CSV table of C-alpha atoms and ligand atoms in Angstrom, one decimal:
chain,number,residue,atom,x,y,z
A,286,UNK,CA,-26.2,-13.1,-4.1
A,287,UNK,CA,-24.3,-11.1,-1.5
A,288,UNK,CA,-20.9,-9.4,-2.2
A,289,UNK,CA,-17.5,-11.3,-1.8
A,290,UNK,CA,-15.8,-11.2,1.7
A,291,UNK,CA,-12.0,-10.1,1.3
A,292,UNK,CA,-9.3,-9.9,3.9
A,293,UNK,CA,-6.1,-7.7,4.0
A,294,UNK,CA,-4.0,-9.7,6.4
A,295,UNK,CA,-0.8,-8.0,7.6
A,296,UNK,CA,1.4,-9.1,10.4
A,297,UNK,CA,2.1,-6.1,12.4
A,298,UNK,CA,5.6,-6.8,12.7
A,299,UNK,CA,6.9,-3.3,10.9
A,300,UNK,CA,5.6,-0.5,8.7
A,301,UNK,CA,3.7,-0.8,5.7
A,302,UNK,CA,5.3,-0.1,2.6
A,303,UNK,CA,3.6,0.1,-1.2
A,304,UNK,CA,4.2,-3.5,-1.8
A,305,UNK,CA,1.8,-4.5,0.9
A,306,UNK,CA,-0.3,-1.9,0.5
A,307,UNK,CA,-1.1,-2.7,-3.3
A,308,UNK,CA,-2.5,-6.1,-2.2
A,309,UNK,CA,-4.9,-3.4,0.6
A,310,UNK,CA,-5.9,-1.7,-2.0
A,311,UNK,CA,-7.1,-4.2,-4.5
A,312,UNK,CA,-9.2,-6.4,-2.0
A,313,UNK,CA,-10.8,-2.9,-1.0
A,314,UNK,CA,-11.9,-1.9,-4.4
A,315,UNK,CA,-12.4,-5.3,-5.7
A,316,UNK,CA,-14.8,-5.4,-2.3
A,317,UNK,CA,-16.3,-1.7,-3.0
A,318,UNK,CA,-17.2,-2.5,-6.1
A,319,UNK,CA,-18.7,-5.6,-6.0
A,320,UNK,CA,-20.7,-4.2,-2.6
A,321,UNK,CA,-18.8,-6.4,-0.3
A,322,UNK,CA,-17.0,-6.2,2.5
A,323,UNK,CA,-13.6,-5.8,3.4
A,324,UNK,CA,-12.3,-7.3,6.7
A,325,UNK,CA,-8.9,-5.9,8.4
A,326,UNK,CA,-6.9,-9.1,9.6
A,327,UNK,CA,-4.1,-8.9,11.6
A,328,UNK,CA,-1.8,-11.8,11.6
A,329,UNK,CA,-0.5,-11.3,14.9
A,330,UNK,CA,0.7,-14.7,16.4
A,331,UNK,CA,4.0,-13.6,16.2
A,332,UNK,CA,3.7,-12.4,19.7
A,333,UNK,CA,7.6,-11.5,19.4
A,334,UNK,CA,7.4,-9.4,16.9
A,335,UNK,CA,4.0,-8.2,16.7
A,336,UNK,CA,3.9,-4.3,18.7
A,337,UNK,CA,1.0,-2.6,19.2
A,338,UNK,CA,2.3,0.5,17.5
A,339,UNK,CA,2.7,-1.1,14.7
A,340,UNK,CA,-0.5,-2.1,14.7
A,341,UNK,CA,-1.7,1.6,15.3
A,342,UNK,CA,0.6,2.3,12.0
A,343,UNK,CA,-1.4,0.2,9.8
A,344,UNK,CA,-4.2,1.5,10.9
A,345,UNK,CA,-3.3,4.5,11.1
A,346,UNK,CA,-2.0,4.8,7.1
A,347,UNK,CA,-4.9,2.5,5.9
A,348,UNK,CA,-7.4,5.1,7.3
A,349,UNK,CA,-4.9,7.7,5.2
A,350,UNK,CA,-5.0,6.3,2.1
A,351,UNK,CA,-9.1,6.3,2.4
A,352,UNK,CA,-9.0,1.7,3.1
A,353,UNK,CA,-11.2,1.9,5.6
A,354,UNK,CA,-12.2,-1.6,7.3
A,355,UNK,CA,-15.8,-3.1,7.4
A,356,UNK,CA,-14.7,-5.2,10.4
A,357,UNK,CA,-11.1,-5.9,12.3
A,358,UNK,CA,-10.1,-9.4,13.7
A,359,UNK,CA,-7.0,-10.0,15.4
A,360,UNK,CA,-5.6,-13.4,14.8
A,361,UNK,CA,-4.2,-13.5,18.8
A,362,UNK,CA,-7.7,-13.4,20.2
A,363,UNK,CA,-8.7,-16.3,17.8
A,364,UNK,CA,-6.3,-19.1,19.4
A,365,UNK,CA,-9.1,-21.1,21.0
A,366,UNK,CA,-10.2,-21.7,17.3
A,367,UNK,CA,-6.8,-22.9,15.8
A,368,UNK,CA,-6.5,-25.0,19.0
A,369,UNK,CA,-10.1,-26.4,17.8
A,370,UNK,CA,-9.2,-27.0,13.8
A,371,UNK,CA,-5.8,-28.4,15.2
A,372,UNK,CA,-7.3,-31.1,17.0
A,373,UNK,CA,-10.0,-31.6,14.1
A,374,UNK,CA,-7.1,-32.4,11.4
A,375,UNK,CA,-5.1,-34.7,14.2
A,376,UNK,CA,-8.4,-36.3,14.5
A,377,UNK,CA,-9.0,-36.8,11.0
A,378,UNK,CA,-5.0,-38.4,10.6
A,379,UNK,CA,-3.9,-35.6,8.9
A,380,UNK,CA,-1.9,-33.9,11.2
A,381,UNK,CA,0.7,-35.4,12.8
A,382,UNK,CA,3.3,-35.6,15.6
A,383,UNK,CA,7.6,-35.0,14.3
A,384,UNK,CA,10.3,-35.2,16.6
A,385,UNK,CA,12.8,-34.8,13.8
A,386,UNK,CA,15.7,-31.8,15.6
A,387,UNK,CA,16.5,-29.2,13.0
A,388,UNK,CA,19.8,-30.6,12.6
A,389,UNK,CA,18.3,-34.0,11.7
A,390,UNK,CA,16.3,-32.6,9.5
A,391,UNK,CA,19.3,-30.6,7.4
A,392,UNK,CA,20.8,-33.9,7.6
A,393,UNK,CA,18.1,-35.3,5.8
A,394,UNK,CA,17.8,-33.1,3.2
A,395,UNK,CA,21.4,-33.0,2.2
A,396,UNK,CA,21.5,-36.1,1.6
A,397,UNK,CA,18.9,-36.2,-0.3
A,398,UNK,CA,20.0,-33.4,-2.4
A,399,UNK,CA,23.6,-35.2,-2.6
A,400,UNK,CA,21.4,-37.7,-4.3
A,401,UNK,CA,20.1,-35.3,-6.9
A,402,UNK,CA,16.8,-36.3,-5.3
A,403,UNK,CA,14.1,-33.1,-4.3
A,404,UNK,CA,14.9,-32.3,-0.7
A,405,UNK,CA,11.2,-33.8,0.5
A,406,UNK,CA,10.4,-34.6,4.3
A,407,UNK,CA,10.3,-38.3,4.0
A,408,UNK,CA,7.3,-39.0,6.6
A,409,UNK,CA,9.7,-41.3,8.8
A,410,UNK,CA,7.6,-39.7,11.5
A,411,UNK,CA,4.2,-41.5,10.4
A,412,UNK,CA,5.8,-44.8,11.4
A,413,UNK,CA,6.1,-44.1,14.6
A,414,UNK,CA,4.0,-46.1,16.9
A,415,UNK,CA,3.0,-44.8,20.3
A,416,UNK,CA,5.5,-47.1,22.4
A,417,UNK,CA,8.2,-45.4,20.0
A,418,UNK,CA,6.6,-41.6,20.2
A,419,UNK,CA,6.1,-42.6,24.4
A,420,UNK,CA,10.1,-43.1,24.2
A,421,UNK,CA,10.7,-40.1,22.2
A,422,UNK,CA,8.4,-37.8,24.5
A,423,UNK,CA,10.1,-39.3,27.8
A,424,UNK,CA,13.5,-38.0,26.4
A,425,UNK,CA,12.3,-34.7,26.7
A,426,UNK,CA,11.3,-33.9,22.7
A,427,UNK,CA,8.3,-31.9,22.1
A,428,UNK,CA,6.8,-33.1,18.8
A,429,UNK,CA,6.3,-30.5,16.1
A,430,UNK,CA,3.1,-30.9,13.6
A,431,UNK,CA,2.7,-31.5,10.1
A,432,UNK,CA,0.2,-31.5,7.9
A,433,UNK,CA,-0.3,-34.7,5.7
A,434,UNK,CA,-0.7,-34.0,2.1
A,435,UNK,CA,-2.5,-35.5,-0.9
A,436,UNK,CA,-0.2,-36.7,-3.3
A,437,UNK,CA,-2.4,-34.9,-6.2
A,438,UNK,CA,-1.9,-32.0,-8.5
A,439,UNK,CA,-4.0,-29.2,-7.1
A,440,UNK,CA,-5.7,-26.8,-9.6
A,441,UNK,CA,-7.1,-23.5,-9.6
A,442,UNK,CA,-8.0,-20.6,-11.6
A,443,UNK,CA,-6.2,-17.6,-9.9
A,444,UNK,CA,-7.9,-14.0,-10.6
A,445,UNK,CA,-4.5,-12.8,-12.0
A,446,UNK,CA,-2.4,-16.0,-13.2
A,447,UNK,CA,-5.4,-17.9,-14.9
A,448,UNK,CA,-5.2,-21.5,-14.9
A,449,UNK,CA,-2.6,-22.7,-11.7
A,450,UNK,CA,-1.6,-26.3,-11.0
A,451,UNK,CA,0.9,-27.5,-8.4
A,452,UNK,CA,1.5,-31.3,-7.8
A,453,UNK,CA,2.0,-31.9,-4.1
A,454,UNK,CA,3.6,-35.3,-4.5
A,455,UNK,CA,6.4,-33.4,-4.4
A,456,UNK,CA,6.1,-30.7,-1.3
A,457,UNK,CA,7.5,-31.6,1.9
A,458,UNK,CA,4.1,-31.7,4.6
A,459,UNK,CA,3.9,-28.7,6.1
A,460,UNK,CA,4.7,-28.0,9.4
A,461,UNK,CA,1.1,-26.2,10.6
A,462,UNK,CA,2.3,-26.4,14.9
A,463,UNK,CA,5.6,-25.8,16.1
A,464,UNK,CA,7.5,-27.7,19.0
A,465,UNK,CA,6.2,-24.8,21.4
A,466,UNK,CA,2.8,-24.9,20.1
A,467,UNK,CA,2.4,-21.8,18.3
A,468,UNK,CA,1.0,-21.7,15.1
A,469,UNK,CA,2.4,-21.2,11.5
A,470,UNK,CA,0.6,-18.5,9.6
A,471,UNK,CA,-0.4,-20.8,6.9
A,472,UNK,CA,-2.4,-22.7,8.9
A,473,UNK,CA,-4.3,-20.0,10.9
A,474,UNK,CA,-4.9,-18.1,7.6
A,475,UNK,CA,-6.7,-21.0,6.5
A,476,UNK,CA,-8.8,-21.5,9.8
A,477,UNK,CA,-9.6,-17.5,9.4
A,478,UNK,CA,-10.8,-17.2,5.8
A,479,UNK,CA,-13.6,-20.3,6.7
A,480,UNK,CA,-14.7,-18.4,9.7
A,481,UNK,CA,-14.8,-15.0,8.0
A,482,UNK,CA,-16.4,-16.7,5.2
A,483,UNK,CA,-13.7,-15.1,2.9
A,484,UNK,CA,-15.0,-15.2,-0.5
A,485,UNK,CA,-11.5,-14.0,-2.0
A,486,UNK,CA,-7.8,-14.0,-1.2
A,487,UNK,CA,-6.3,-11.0,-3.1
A,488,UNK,CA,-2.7,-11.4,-2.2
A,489,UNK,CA,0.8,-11.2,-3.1
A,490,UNK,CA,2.4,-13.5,-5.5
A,491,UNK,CA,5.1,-14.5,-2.9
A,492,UNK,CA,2.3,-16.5,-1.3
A,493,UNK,CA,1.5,-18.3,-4.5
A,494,UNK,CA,3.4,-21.1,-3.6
A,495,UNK,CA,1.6,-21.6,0.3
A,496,UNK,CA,-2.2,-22.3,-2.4
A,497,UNK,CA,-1.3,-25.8,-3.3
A,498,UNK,CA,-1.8,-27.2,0.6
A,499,UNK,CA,-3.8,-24.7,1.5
A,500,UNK,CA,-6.1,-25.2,-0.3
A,501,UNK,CA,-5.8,-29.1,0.9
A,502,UNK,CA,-6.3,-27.6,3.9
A,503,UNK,CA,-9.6,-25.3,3.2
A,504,UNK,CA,-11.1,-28.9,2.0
A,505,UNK,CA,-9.3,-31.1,5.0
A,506,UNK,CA,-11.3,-28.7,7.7
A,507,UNK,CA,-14.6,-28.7,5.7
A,508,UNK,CA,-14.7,-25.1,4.4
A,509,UNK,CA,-15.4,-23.6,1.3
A,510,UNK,CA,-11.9,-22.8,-1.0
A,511,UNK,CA,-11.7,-19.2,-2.3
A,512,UNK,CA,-11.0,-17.8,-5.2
A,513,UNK,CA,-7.2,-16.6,-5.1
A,514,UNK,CA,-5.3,-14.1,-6.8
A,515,UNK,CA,-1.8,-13.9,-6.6
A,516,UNK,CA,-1.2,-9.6,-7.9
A,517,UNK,CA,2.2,-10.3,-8.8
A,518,UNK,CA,5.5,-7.9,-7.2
A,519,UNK,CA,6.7,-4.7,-7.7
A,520,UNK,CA,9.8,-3.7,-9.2
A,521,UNK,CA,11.8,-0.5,-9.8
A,522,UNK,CA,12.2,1.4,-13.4
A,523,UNK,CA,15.1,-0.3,-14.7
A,524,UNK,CA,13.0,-4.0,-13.6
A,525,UNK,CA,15.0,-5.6,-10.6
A,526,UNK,CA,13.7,-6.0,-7.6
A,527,UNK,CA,12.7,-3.5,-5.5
A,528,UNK,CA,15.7,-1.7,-3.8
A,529,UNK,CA,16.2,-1.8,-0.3
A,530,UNK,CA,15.6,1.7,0.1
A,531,UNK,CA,12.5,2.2,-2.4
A,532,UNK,CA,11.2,-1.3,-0.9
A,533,UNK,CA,11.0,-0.1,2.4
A,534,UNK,CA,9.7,3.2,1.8
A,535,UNK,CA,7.3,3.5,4.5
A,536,UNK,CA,3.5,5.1,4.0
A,537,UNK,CA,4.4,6.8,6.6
A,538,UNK,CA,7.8,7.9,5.0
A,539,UNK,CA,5.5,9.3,1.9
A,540,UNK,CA,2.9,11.1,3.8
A,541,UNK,CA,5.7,13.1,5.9
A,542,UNK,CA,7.5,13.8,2.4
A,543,UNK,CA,3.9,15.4,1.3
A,544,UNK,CA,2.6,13.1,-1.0
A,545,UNK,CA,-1.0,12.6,-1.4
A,546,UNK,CA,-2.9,9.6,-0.7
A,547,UNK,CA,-4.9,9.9,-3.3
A,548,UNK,CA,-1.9,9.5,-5.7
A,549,UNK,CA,-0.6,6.3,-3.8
A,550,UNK,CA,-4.0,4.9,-4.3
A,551,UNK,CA,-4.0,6.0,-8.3
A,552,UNK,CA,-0.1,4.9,-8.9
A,553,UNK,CA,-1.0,1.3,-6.8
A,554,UNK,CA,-4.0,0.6,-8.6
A,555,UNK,CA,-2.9,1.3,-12.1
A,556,UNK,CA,0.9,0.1,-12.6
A,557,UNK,CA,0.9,-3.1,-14.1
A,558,UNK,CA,-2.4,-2.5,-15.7
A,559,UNK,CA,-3.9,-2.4,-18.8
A,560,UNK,CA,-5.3,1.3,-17.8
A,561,UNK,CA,-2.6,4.7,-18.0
A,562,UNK,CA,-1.7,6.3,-14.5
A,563,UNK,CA,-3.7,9.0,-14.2
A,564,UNK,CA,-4.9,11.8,-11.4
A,565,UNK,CA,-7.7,10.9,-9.9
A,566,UNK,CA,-10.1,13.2,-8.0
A,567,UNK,CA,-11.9,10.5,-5.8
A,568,UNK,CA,-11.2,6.6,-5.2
A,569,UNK,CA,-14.7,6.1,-6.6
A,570,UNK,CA,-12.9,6.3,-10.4
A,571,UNK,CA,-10.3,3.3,-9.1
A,572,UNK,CA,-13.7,1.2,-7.7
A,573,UNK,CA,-15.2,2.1,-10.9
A,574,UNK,CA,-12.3,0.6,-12.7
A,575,UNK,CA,-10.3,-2.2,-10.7
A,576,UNK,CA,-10.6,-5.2,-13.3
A,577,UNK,CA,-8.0,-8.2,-12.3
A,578,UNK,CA,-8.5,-9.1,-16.1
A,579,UNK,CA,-6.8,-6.0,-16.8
A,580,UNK,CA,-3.9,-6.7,-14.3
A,581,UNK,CA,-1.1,-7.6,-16.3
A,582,UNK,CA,1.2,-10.9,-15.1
A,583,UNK,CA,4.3,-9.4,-15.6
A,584,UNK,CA,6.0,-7.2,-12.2
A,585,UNK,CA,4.7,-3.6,-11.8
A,586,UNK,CA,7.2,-1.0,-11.9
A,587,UNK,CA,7.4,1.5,-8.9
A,588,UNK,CA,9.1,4.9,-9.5
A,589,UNK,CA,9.6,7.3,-6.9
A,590,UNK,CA,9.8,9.6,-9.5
A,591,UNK,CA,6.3,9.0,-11.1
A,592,UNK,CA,4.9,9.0,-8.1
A,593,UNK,CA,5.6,12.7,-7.2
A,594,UNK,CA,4.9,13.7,-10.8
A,595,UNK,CA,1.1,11.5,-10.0
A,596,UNK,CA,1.2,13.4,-6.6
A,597,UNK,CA,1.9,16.9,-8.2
A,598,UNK,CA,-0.8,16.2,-11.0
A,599,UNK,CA,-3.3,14.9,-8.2
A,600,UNK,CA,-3.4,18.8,-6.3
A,601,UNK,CA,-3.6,20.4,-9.7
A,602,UNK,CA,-7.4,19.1,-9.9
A,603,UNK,CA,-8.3,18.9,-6.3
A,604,UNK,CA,-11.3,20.7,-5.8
A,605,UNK,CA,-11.4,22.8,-2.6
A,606,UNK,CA,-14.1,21.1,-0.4
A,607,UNK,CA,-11.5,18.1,-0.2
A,608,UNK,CA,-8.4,20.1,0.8
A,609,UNK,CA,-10.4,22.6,2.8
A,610,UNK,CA,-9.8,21.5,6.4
A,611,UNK,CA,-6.2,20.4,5.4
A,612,UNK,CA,-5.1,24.1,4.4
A,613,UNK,CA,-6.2,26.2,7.1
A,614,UNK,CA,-7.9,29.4,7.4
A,615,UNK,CA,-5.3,31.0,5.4
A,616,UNK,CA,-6.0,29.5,2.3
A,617,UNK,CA,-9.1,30.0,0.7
A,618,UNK,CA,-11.3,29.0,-2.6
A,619,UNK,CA,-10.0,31.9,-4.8
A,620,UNK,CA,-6.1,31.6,-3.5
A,621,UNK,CA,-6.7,27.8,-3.9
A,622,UNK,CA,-7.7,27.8,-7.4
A,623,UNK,CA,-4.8,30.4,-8.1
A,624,UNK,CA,-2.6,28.2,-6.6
A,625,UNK,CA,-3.3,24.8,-7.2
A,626,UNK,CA,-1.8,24.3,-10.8
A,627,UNK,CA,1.6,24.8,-9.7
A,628,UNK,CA,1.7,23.0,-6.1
A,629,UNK,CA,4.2,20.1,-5.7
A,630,UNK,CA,3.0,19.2,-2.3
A,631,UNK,CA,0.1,21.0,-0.6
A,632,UNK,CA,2.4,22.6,1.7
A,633,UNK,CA,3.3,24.9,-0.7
A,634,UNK,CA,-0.2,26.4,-1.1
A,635,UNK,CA,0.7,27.9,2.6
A,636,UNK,CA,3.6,29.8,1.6
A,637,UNK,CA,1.7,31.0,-1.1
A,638,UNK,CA,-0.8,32.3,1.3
A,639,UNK,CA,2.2,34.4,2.8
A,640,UNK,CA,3.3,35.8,-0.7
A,641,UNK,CA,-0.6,37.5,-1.1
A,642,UNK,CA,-2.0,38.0,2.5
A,643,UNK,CA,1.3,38.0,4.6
A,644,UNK,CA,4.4,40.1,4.6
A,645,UNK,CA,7.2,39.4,2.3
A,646,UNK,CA,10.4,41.3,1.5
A,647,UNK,CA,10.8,41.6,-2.6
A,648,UNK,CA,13.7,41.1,-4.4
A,649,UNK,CA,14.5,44.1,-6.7
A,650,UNK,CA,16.0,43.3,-10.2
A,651,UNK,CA,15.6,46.7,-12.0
A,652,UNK,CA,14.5,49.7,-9.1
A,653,UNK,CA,13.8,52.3,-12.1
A,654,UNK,CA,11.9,50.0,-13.9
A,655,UNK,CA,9.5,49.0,-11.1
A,656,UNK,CA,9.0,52.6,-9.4
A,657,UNK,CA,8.1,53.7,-13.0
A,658,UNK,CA,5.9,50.3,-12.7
A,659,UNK,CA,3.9,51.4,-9.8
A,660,UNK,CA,3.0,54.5,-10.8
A,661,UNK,CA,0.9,52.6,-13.0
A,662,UNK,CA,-0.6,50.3,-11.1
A,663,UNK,CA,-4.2,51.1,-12.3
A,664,UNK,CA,-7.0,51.6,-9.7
A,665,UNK,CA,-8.8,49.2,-7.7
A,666,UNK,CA,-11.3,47.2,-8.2
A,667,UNK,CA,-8.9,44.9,-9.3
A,668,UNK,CA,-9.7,41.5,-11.8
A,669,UNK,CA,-8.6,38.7,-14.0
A,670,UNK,CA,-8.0,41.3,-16.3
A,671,UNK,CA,-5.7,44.2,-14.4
A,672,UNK,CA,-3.0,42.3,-14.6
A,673,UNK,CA,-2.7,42.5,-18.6
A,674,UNK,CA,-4.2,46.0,-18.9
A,675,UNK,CA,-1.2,47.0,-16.1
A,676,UNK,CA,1.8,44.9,-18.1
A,677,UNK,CA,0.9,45.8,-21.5
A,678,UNK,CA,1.7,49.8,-20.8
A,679,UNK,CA,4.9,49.4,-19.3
A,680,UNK,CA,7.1,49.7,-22.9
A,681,UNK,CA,8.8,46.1,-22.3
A,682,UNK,CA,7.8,42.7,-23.2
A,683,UNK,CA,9.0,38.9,-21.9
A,684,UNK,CA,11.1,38.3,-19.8
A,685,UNK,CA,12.5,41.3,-19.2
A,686,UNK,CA,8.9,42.6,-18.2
A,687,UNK,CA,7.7,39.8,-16.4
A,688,UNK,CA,10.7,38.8,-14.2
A,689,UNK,CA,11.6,42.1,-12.4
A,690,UNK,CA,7.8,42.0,-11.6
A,691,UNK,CA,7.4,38.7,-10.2
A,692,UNK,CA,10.3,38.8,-8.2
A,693,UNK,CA,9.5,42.3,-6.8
A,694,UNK,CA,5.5,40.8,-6.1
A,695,UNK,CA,6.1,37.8,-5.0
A,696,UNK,CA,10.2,37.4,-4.1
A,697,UNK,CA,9.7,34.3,-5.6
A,698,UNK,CA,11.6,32.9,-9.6
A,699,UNK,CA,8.6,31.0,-10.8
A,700,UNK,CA,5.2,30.8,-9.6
A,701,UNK,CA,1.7,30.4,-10.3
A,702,UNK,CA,-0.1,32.8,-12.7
A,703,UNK,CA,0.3,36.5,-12.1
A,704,UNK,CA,-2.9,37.2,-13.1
A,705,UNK,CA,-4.6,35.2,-10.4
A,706,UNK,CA,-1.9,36.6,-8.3
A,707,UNK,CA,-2.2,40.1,-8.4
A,708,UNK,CA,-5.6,41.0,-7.6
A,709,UNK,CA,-5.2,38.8,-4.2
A,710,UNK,CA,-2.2,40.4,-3.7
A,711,UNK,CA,-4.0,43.8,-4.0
A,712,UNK,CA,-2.9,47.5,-4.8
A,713,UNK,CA,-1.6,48.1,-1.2
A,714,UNK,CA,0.7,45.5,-0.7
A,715,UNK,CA,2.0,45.9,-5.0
A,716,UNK,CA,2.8,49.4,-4.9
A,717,UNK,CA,4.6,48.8,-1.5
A,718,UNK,CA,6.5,45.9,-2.9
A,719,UNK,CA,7.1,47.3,-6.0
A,720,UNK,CA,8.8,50.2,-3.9
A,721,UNK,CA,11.0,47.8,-2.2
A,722,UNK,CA,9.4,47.6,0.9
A,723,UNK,CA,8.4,45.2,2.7
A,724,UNK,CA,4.7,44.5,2.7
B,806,LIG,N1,0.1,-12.2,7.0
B,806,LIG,C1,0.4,-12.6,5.7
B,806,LIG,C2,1.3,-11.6,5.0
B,806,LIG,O1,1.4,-10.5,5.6
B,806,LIG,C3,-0.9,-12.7,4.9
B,806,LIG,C4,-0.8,-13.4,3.6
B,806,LIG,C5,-2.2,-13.7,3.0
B,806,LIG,O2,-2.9,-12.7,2.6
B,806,LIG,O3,-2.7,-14.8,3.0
B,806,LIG,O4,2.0,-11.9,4.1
């Protein structure tokens, strides 16, 4: 058996933020871990809308989060083939011609609803003959296209929800072609995931409500129906809806704010789950456990908060070879490992880089204390060790020992350990400091 076929389908219409980009990362794991294939979609038939720079965004922040793409379509060089499946469901009587205006239509539906009846297209279009459509075209309308549905309760077994049933005797018929021919995303989605073979539709739980006549449609144009799973939306800590401002926090927004991929990926993955947000080290531990069984039905809450926390925790157990070419030749292995326990954002390892290679001017809390200090500064070779065999002669303990000294070393309040610090900061540059010069 070969691996499931999966599709992450954004319109490139704006920026991605983590909502979309939790529906990304699922189909890739689910696809990485089943040794399948992951197909980058763009919905792009909104030709008003769509830009290529946001195009090169998407890209761009999937390839920074580690999503990368098996194989990329773009729906705008695919029209030939919605013209095709168009003409095969007009064919078949299930699409068909409306010349209803929009204002007829609201006209329609509010009296209906004046009626306490649901607000259903009533298919006054399907009576039309062709003298009467003839008429309608000469006046100048353009007919918009619907799609006819089965008046049947549609059933499937979503990867998330379980056991789904929508009876379509009581949808309006979808419109699939608008009056200037373009397509409605619905429809083109469809035509896609039967060409693409698209074994899975790992999606939002907005869309939950397009599976009832799509799948009508997968089975009107002869294809095979998917499995779907609908991951359901994130909300923030206190459980509302996402805010404006925390739902439209950009992955490109987060990067420039330094916060690691890897975290996004780990915070994504995990919220809403049965498994605890945790650091990861490599996005083979999320393959290893992406489990839609373990995907809880209720929203996901997003913290800004626990993300930077996740971010902060992510750094302390990077391993060097994977920051490496992101620090620069100033930081290396040892100042790494010194370092990395007390990053926030990996930044921060570079001005720590300053404090034991570069030049720094100290700030001096207690002069006597410190030239008496540096007078003791024991002789080099210099180890883990120096920095206790150096503090424990000075005659003071706590705070009152360790504060003068780390803000003379490293004119810094808090840091990482001094011990790691000190014998990269070496003898020179201590007894300089420790002086009150800069050094
Ligand atoms: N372009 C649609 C969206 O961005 C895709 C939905 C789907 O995955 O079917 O919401």
């Amino acid at each position: 058996m070969t691996g499931p076929i999966v599709r992450f389908a954004p319109s490139p219409t704006g920026l991605l933020h983590v909502g979309n980009i939790r529906a990304a990362l699922f189909n890739w794991l689910f696809a990485r871990r089943h040794g399948g294939k992951f197909v980058l979609r763009l919905d792009d038939t909104d030709r008003q809308r769509s830009k290529p720079e946001y195009e090169a965004a998407i890209e761009q922040d999937l390839t920074w989060l580690g999503l990368v793409w098996d194989a990329k379509e773009r729906q705008s060089d695919r029209l030939s083939h919605y013209d095709a499946a168009r003409d095969k469901l007009i064919a078949s009587g299930r699409l068909y011609p409306c010349y209803e205006t929009p204002e007829e239509l609201d006209f329609k539906r509010k009296r209906l609803q004046a009626q306490g009846r649901p607000p259903v297209y009533d298919r006054a279009a399907l009576k039309l003959d062709a003298a009467a459509r003839a008429k309608l075209e000469a006046e100048g309308r353009t007919p918009h296209w619907r799609f006819k549905l089965i008046s049947e309760e549609v059933r499937w077994d979503d990867l998330v929800r379980g056991a789904q049933h929508v009876d379509e005797a009581s949808q309006s018929d979808p419109v699939l072609v608008r009056a200037d021919g373009s397509y409605l995303y619905s429809f083109t989605s469809v035509v896609d995931d039967i060409d693409m073979a698209i074994t899975h539709v790992i999606r939002g739980e907005d869309h939950v409500t397009n599976t009832g006549a799509q799948i009508q449609m997968f089975e009107a144009l002869g294809g095979t129906v998917p499995v779907f799973g609908h991951l359901p939306l994130l909300v923030d800590a206190k459980g509302a809806g996402l805010s404006k401002r925390t739902g439209s926090l950009s992955i490109g927004d987060l990067r420039a704010g330094g916060i690691e991929a890897l975290a996004i990926d780990a915070l994504l993955a995990r919220i809403g789950t049965a498994d605890a947000v945790e650091p990861v080290t490599s996005l083979d531990t999320l393959v290893a456990t992406v489990d839609f069984a373990r995907v809880g039905r209720a929203a996901a809450r997003f913290s800004e908060e626990e993300l930077a926390h996740l971010s902060a925790r992510t750094l302390h157990a990077m391993p060097y070879a994977d920051v490496r070419a992101r620090l620069g030749a100033d930081v290396d292995e040892t100042l790494w490992l010194a370092v990395r326990g007390n990053l926030t954002k990996l930044d921060d390892a570079k001005a720590w880089a300053t404090v034991v290679r570069g030049s720094i001017t100290p700030v001096i809390e207690d002069a006597a204390f410190l030239t008496e200090a540096a007078a003791k500064l024991p002789s080099e070779p210099w180890g883990e060790t120096t920095w206790k065999d150096w503090t424990s002669g000075l005659g003071r303990k706590g705070k009152a020992l360790f504060h003068p000294l780390r803000l003379a070393l490293t004119a810094q309040e808090k840091g990482p350990e001094m011990a790691k610090l000190l014998p990269l900061i070496g003898r020179t540059k201590a007894a300089a400091r420790l002086k009150g010069q800069t050094a």
